[in-house]
Amino acid sequence: MGNTRFILALMVVVLLPNFGVSFSMKSTINISSGQLALLALKARVNSDLLATNWSTATSICNWVGVTCGSRHHRVIALDLFGMNLSGTIPPDMGNLSFVAFLDIGNNSFHGSLPIELANLRRLKYLILSNNNFNGGIPSWLDSLSKLQNLSLNGNNFVGVIPSSLCFLSKLEFLKLNNNNLQGHIPVEIGNLRNLRFLYLHRNQLSGSIPSSVFSISSLLEIFLGENQLSGSIPSIPLKMSSLQTIYLSLNNLTGHISSDMFDRLPQLKKLGLSDNHLSNSIPMGLFNCRKLEILSFSYNDLEGTIPEEIGNLTMLKLLFLGGNNLKGEIPRQIGTLLNLDALGIERCHLIGPIPSIIGNLTLLKVLLFGENNLTGEIPQQIGNLTLLEILE
Ligand SMILES: *[C@@H]1O[C@H](CO)[C@@H](O)[C@H](O)[C@H]1NC(C)=O
Ligand SMILES: *[C@@H]1O[C@H](CO)[C@@H](O)[C@H](O)[C@H]1NC(C)=O
Ligand SMILES: *[C@@H]1O[C@H](CO)[C@@H](O)[C@H](O)[C@H]1NC(C)=O
Ligand SMILES: *[C@@H]1O[C@H](CO)[C@@H](O)[C@H](O)[C@H]1NC(C)=O
Ligand SMILES: *[C@@H]1O[C@H](CO)[C@@H](O)[C@H](O)[C@H]1NC(C)=O
Ligand SMILES: *[C@@H]1O[C@H](CO)[C@@H](O)[C@H](O)[C@H]1NC(C)=O
Ligand SMILES: *[C@@H]1O[C@H](CO)[C@@H](O)[C@H](O)[C@H]1NC(C)=O
Ligand SMILES: *[C@@H]1O[C@H](CO)[C@@H](O)[C@H](O)[C@H]1NC(C)=O
Ligand SMILES: CC(=O)N[C@H]1CO[C@H](CO)[C@@H](O)[C@@H]1O
Ligand SMILES: CC(=O)N[C@H]1CO[C@H](CO)[C@@H](O)[C@@H]1O
């Protein structure tokens, strides 16, 4: 009986198809190259968690943050987000060639990115947000042709945005905000035909906004604020039927706000243009954007009156027009904006009374109308505004 079982076992081994044997050898070799890469990372990182958990006594596929492919047991994802890791990225990480998802965001990694990472040809997500990486944004990132999500925000990257990034045609999410980037926004950015989120705010970018930005019809959100961009807001050549957010505040933009552009922004919900040098009057096309929730034109050089059509934008939650050269009276129609949380019309040249109908805006938390030439008393209806926190 014992003999029969032995012979059966032997048969199983002998009859195993060749590819099965070679597969297991391959996967062993590749597990160990993955293991070497991760051990190289562990050696460079200061972390009690990895010191205990990333033990060679267990398979790397059981290590915290590591996901292996179900068939080939190679590392396909590494998620070390917010694990309080400090250290640098070893070149060996470039050996994790099956990795499609790499997230080491919200840690304290520093140093520059080793060029070996260019070997990670399967990467779709590269998230390095909120660390202390420095040096330039590497131009070899264009090797990662499958990238969909590139998040380098919240580091100390310097230098220019390499135009080679604009070859990453699958990119949907590009987040470079909160760094020290300088120079122009590359005009090739218009090649990113699948881009949905473009976050370049809080850098030191200069020059004008390339009009190619507004030819990416897939865009949902554009954040270019808090830079040193100059020139005028480019015209919008085609319907941007997805675009919901445009944030250009705190730049050095000049010229007037084209009225036509609003015809091409049917989904616009948030528009931030404050703290620039934009001139002329409030564009009438704006009032076609009935979905607007946030509108900030404050601290520019706008002239003319506040059009009574403002009352058509009934979805508005935040309306900031202060710090301009606006004249005339506050239109009563403002009283129909029942969703308003904040209204700023301070530091203009407005005259006449404060309409008592403002007392109907019961959600108001912030109401700024100081430094105008308004006359009369503050209407007692303002007393209905029980949520008011700031009144100036
Ligand atoms: C490492 O962490 C993973 C995920 O939390 C856990 O399943 C595993 O048991 C841990 N291994 C060791 C050796 O602590
Ligand atoms: C983060 O790690 C450092 C050492 O690298 C340690 O001193 C600190 O207590 C850790 N913080 C948290 C919240 O775990
Ligand atoms: C891992 O990467 C390093 C540096 O890129 C390289 O020298 C080494 O040969 C690689 N090791 C394996 C096992 O692939
Ligand atoms: C990640 O870090 C950023 C910046 O420090 C912080 O605002 C954010 O809340 C963090 N996210 C998580 C989930 O901890
Ligand atoms: C890209 O990654 C960032 C950071 O993890 C995340 O906030 C964002 O939702 C991701 N976007 C997409 C489209 O996957
Ligand atoms: C803004 O532009 C004006 C004129 O174009 C220039 O004089 C000024 O230095 C610029 N300011 C900044 C902060 O770039
Ligand atoms: C207010 O009106 C006075 C008198 O008409 C004028 O001198 C002053 O410049 C005006 N102030 C503002 C802020 O418009
Ligand atoms: C403002 O509120 C008062 C009292 O609630 C109401 O009678 C009036 O119709 C409201 N006005 C508008 C324009 O909604
Ligand atoms: C021996 C073996 O199969 N090695 C493979 C490990 O994976 C790499 C890709 O990362 C292949 O190129 C090797 O052939
Ligand atoms: C559709 C709509 O509500 N249109 C209004 C826009 O604002 C003007 C001026 O207040 C009104 O006359 C329109 O009726």
Short mmCIF file of C-alpha atoms in Angstrom, two decimals, residues 85-327:
data_model
loop_
_atom_site.label_atom_id
_atom_site.label_comp_id
_atom_site.label_asym_id
_atom_site.label_seq_id
_atom_site.Cartn_x
_atom_site.Cartn_y
_atom_site.Cartn_z
CA LEU A 85 8.42 56.40 6.04
CA SER A 86 11.53 58.51 5.66
CA GLY A 87 14.43 57.76 3.37
CA THR A 88 15.32 57.59 -0.31
CA ILE A 89 14.28 55.47 -3.28
CA PRO A 90 16.94 52.89 -4.30
CA PRO A 91 17.69 52.26 -8.00
CA ASP A 92 16.71 48.63 -7.41
CA MET A 93 13.07 49.73 -7.38
CA GLY A 94 13.43 49.79 -11.15
CA ASN A 95 13.45 45.97 -11.01
CA LEU A 96 9.79 45.81 -9.98
CA SER A 97 8.94 45.68 -13.63
CA PHE A 98 5.43 44.30 -13.16
CA VAL A 99 4.33 47.11 -10.91
CA ALA A 100 1.33 49.00 -12.27
CA PHE A 101 0.47 50.93 -9.11
CA LEU A 102 3.06 52.70 -6.96
CA ASP A 103 1.84 54.98 -4.18
CA ILE A 104 4.32 56.26 -1.59
CA GLY A 105 2.43 59.49 -0.99
CA ASN A 106 2.25 61.24 2.41
CA ASN A 107 5.61 60.08 3.74
CA SER A 108 8.98 61.80 4.20
CA PHE A 109 10.97 60.46 1.29
CA HIS A 110 13.66 62.79 0.00
CA GLY A 111 16.34 62.89 -2.68
CA SER A 112 15.81 62.65 -6.40
CA LEU A 113 14.13 59.94 -8.44
CA PRO A 114 16.56 57.29 -9.76
CA ILE A 115 16.55 56.91 -13.54
CA GLU A 116 16.03 53.14 -13.13
CA LEU A 117 12.37 53.90 -12.42
CA ALA A 118 12.12 54.48 -16.17
CA ASN A 119 12.07 50.65 -16.44
CA LEU A 120 8.67 50.43 -14.78
CA ARG A 121 6.95 50.26 -18.14
CA ARG A 122 3.71 48.89 -16.76
CA LEU A 123 3.13 51.78 -14.34
CA LYS A 124 -0.31 53.35 -14.55
CA TYR A 125 -0.27 55.15 -11.20
CA LEU A 126 2.79 56.92 -9.85
CA ILE A 127 1.88 58.74 -6.66
CA LEU A 128 4.74 60.51 -4.87
CA SER A 129 2.61 63.32 -3.38
CA ASN A 130 3.48 65.07 -0.14
CA ASN A 131 7.08 63.99 0.42
CA ASN A 132 10.33 65.96 0.27
CA PHE A 133 11.60 64.88 -3.12
CA ASN A 134 13.84 67.44 -4.78
CA GLY A 135 15.71 67.99 -8.01
CA GLY A 136 14.05 68.40 -11.36
CA ILE A 137 11.05 66.55 -12.67
CA PRO A 138 12.85 63.86 -14.69
CA SER A 139 12.37 63.97 -18.45
CA TRP A 140 12.59 60.15 -18.59
CA LEU A 141 9.09 59.95 -17.12
CA ASP A 142 8.01 59.85 -20.77
CA SER A 143 9.19 56.20 -20.81
CA LEU A 144 6.25 55.31 -18.60
CA SER A 145 3.89 55.38 -21.53
CA LYS A 146 0.99 53.70 -19.71
CA LEU A 147 0.81 56.33 -16.97
CA GLN A 148 -2.71 57.49 -16.20
CA ASN A 149 -2.10 59.19 -12.88
CA LEU A 150 1.09 61.14 -12.17
CA SER A 151 0.98 62.89 -8.79
CA LEU A 152 4.18 64.68 -7.79
CA ASN A 153 2.47 67.44 -5.82
CA GLY A 154 3.64 68.66 -2.43
CA ASN A 155 7.38 68.12 -2.88
CA ASN A 156 10.36 70.40 -3.51
CA PHE A 157 10.71 69.79 -7.24
CA VAL A 158 12.42 72.67 -9.04
CA GLY A 159 13.10 73.62 -12.63
CA VAL A 160 10.74 73.48 -15.57
CA ILE A 161 7.94 71.12 -16.49
CA PRO A 162 9.65 68.90 -19.07
CA SER A 163 7.74 68.99 -22.33
CA SER A 164 8.44 65.25 -22.67
CA LEU A 165 5.68 64.72 -20.08
CA CYS A 166 3.28 65.73 -22.82
CA PHE A 167 4.02 62.46 -24.66
CA LEU A 168 2.21 60.54 -21.93
CA SER A 169 -0.90 60.27 -24.03
CA LYS A 170 -2.82 58.10 -21.55
CA LEU A 171 -2.46 60.61 -18.74
CA GLU A 172 -5.76 61.51 -17.08
CA PHE A 173 -4.52 63.06 -13.86
CA LEU A 174 -1.47 65.35 -13.71
CA LYS A 175 -0.74 66.83 -10.32
CA LEU A 176 2.42 68.96 -10.03
CA ASN A 177 1.05 71.60 -7.65
CA ASN A 178 2.81 72.79 -4.49
CA ASN A 179 6.37 72.56 -5.76
CA ASN A 180 8.89 75.21 -6.84
CA LEU A 181 8.50 74.79 -10.58
CA GLN A 182 9.47 77.67 -12.82
CA GLY A 183 9.39 78.55 -16.49
CA HIS A 184 6.50 78.29 -18.92
CA ILE A 185 3.71 75.77 -19.13
CA PRO A 186 4.79 73.71 -22.17
CA VAL A 187 2.62 74.42 -25.17
CA GLU A 188 2.70 70.67 -25.95
CA ILE A 189 0.39 70.16 -22.97
CA GLY A 190 -2.40 70.19 -25.56
CA ASN A 191 -1.19 66.73 -26.66
CA LEU A 192 -2.62 65.20 -23.50
CA ARG A 193 -5.90 64.32 -25.16
CA ASN A 194 -7.17 62.24 -22.24
CA LEU A 195 -6.31 64.63 -19.44
CA ARG A 196 -9.13 65.23 -16.96
CA PHE A 197 -7.36 66.92 -14.05
CA LEU A 198 -4.55 69.45 -14.47
CA TYR A 199 -3.13 70.76 -11.19
CA LEU A 200 -0.18 73.14 -11.58
CA HIS A 201 -1.13 75.67 -8.89
CA ARG A 202 1.21 76.94 -6.18
CA ASN A 203 4.43 77.03 -8.16
CA GLN A 204 6.38 79.88 -9.74
CA LEU A 205 5.32 79.28 -13.32
CA SER A 206 5.55 82.33 -15.58
CA GLY A 207 4.76 83.33 -19.13
CA SER A 208 1.30 83.16 -20.60
CA ILE A 209 -1.22 80.34 -20.39
CA PRO A 210 -0.86 78.34 -23.62
CA SER A 211 -4.15 78.33 -25.49
CA SER A 212 -3.59 74.61 -26.12
CA VAL A 213 -4.73 74.03 -22.50
CA PHE A 214 -8.21 75.01 -23.56
CA SER A 215 -8.21 72.59 -26.47
CA ILE A 216 -8.17 69.50 -24.23
CA SER A 217 -11.85 68.72 -24.37
CA SER A 218 -11.63 65.92 -21.77
CA LEU A 219 -10.68 68.33 -18.95
CA LEU A 220 -12.80 68.50 -15.82
CA GLU A 221 -10.59 70.71 -13.67
CA ILE A 222 -7.82 73.22 -14.42
CA PHE A 223 -5.84 74.65 -11.50
CA LEU A 224 -3.16 77.17 -12.52
CA GLY A 225 -3.60 79.65 -9.67
CA GLU A 226 -0.89 80.98 -7.33
CA ASN A 227 1.83 81.27 -9.96
CA GLN A 228 3.25 84.25 -11.87
CA LEU A 229 1.39 83.71 -15.10
CA SER A 230 0.87 86.81 -17.23
CA GLY A 231 -0.83 87.79 -20.45
CA SER A 232 -4.54 87.38 -21.05
CA ILE A 233 -6.82 84.41 -20.54
CA PRO A 234 -6.63 82.52 -23.85
CA SER A 235 -9.77 82.17 -25.89
CA ILE A 236 -11.53 78.84 -25.85
CA PRO A 237 -11.72 77.43 -29.37
CA LEU A 238 -14.13 74.56 -28.81
CA LYS A 239 -16.87 73.43 -26.47
CA MET A 240 -15.37 72.14 -23.23
CA SER A 241 -18.35 70.03 -22.35
CA SER A 242 -16.83 68.51 -19.19
CA LEU A 243 -14.94 71.43 -17.69
CA GLN A 244 -16.29 72.26 -14.23
CA THR A 245 -13.47 74.14 -12.52
CA ILE A 246 -11.10 76.89 -13.65
CA TYR A 247 -8.79 78.29 -10.98
CA LEU A 248 -6.46 81.06 -12.14
CA SER A 249 -6.45 83.28 -9.03
CA LEU A 250 -3.30 84.97 -7.70
CA ASN A 251 -1.43 85.39 -10.95
CA ASN A 252 -0.54 88.45 -13.02
CA LEU A 253 -3.17 88.05 -15.75
CA THR A 254 -4.26 91.12 -17.71
CA GLY A 255 -6.76 91.98 -20.42
CA HIS A 256 -10.49 91.52 -20.27
CA ILE A 257 -12.53 88.41 -19.58
CA SER A 258 -14.04 87.37 -22.90
CA SER A 259 -17.81 87.08 -22.84
CA ASP A 260 -17.78 84.41 -25.59
CA MET A 261 -15.75 81.94 -23.61
CA PHE A 262 -18.71 81.20 -21.38
CA ASP A 263 -20.72 79.84 -24.31
CA ARG A 264 -18.19 77.00 -24.47
CA LEU A 265 -18.33 76.11 -20.77
CA PRO A 266 -21.77 74.61 -20.25
CA GLN A 267 -20.79 72.67 -17.11
CA LEU A 268 -18.81 75.42 -15.34
CA LYS A 269 -19.33 75.27 -11.57
CA LYS A 270 -16.27 76.99 -10.13
CA LEU A 271 -14.44 79.98 -11.56
CA GLY A 272 -11.59 81.63 -9.64
CA LEU A 273 -9.99 84.67 -11.27
CA SER A 274 -9.31 86.79 -8.20
CA ASP A 275 -6.09 88.72 -7.50
CA ASN A 276 -5.04 89.42 -11.07
CA HIS A 277 -5.15 92.61 -13.17
CA LEU A 278 -8.17 91.78 -15.30
CA SER A 279 -10.00 94.80 -16.65
CA ASN A 280 -13.21 95.83 -18.39
CA SER A 281 -16.66 94.94 -17.17
CA ILE A 282 -18.18 91.76 -15.78
CA PRO A 283 -18.77 89.71 -18.97
CA MET A 284 -22.47 89.17 -19.73
CA GLY A 285 -21.82 85.70 -21.21
CA LEU A 286 -21.12 84.58 -17.68
CA PHE A 287 -24.82 84.57 -16.87
CA ASN A 288 -25.36 81.63 -19.24
CA CYS A 289 -23.38 79.43 -16.86
CA ARG A 290 -26.36 78.55 -14.70
CA LYS A 291 -24.46 75.81 -12.83
CA LEU A 292 -21.96 78.23 -11.26
CA GLU A 293 -21.50 77.63 -7.55
CA ILE A 294 -18.29 79.55 -6.93
CA LEU A 295 -17.45 82.82 -8.66
CA SER A 296 -14.51 84.94 -7.65
CA PHE A 297 -13.50 88.05 -9.56
CA SER A 298 -12.27 89.94 -6.51
CA TYR A 299 -9.18 92.18 -6.49
CA ASN A 300 -8.91 92.90 -10.19
CA ASP A 301 -9.49 96.11 -12.16
CA LEU A 302 -13.06 95.43 -13.25
CA GLU A 303 -15.32 98.40 -14.00
CA GLY A 304 -18.97 99.01 -14.70
CA THR A 305 -21.90 97.87 -12.60
CA ILE A 306 -22.98 94.57 -11.08
CA PRO A 307 -25.50 93.36 -13.70
CA GLU A 308 -28.93 92.48 -12.35
CA GLU A 309 -28.60 89.16 -14.25
CA ILE A 310 -26.43 88.08 -11.31
CA GLY A 311 -29.76 86.95 -9.84
CA ASN A 312 -29.94 84.26 -12.56
CA LEU A 313 -27.02 82.34 -11.07
CA THR A 314 -29.19 80.76 -8.40
CA MET A 315 -26.76 77.91 -7.64
CA LEU A 316 -24.10 80.35 -6.35
CA LYS A 317 -22.67 79.55 -2.94
CA LEU A 318 -19.68 81.89 -2.98
CA LEU A 319 -19.69 85.23 -4.80
CA PHE A 320 -16.67 87.49 -4.52
CA LEU A 321 -16.56 90.75 -6.49
CA GLY A 322 -14.77 93.02 -3.99
CA GLY A 323 -11.65 95.07 -4.66
CA ASN A 324 -12.70 96.27 -8.11
CA ASN A 325 -13.84 99.59 -9.55
CA LEU A 326 -17.48 98.56 -9.64
CA LYS A 327 -19.96 101.44 -9.52
#
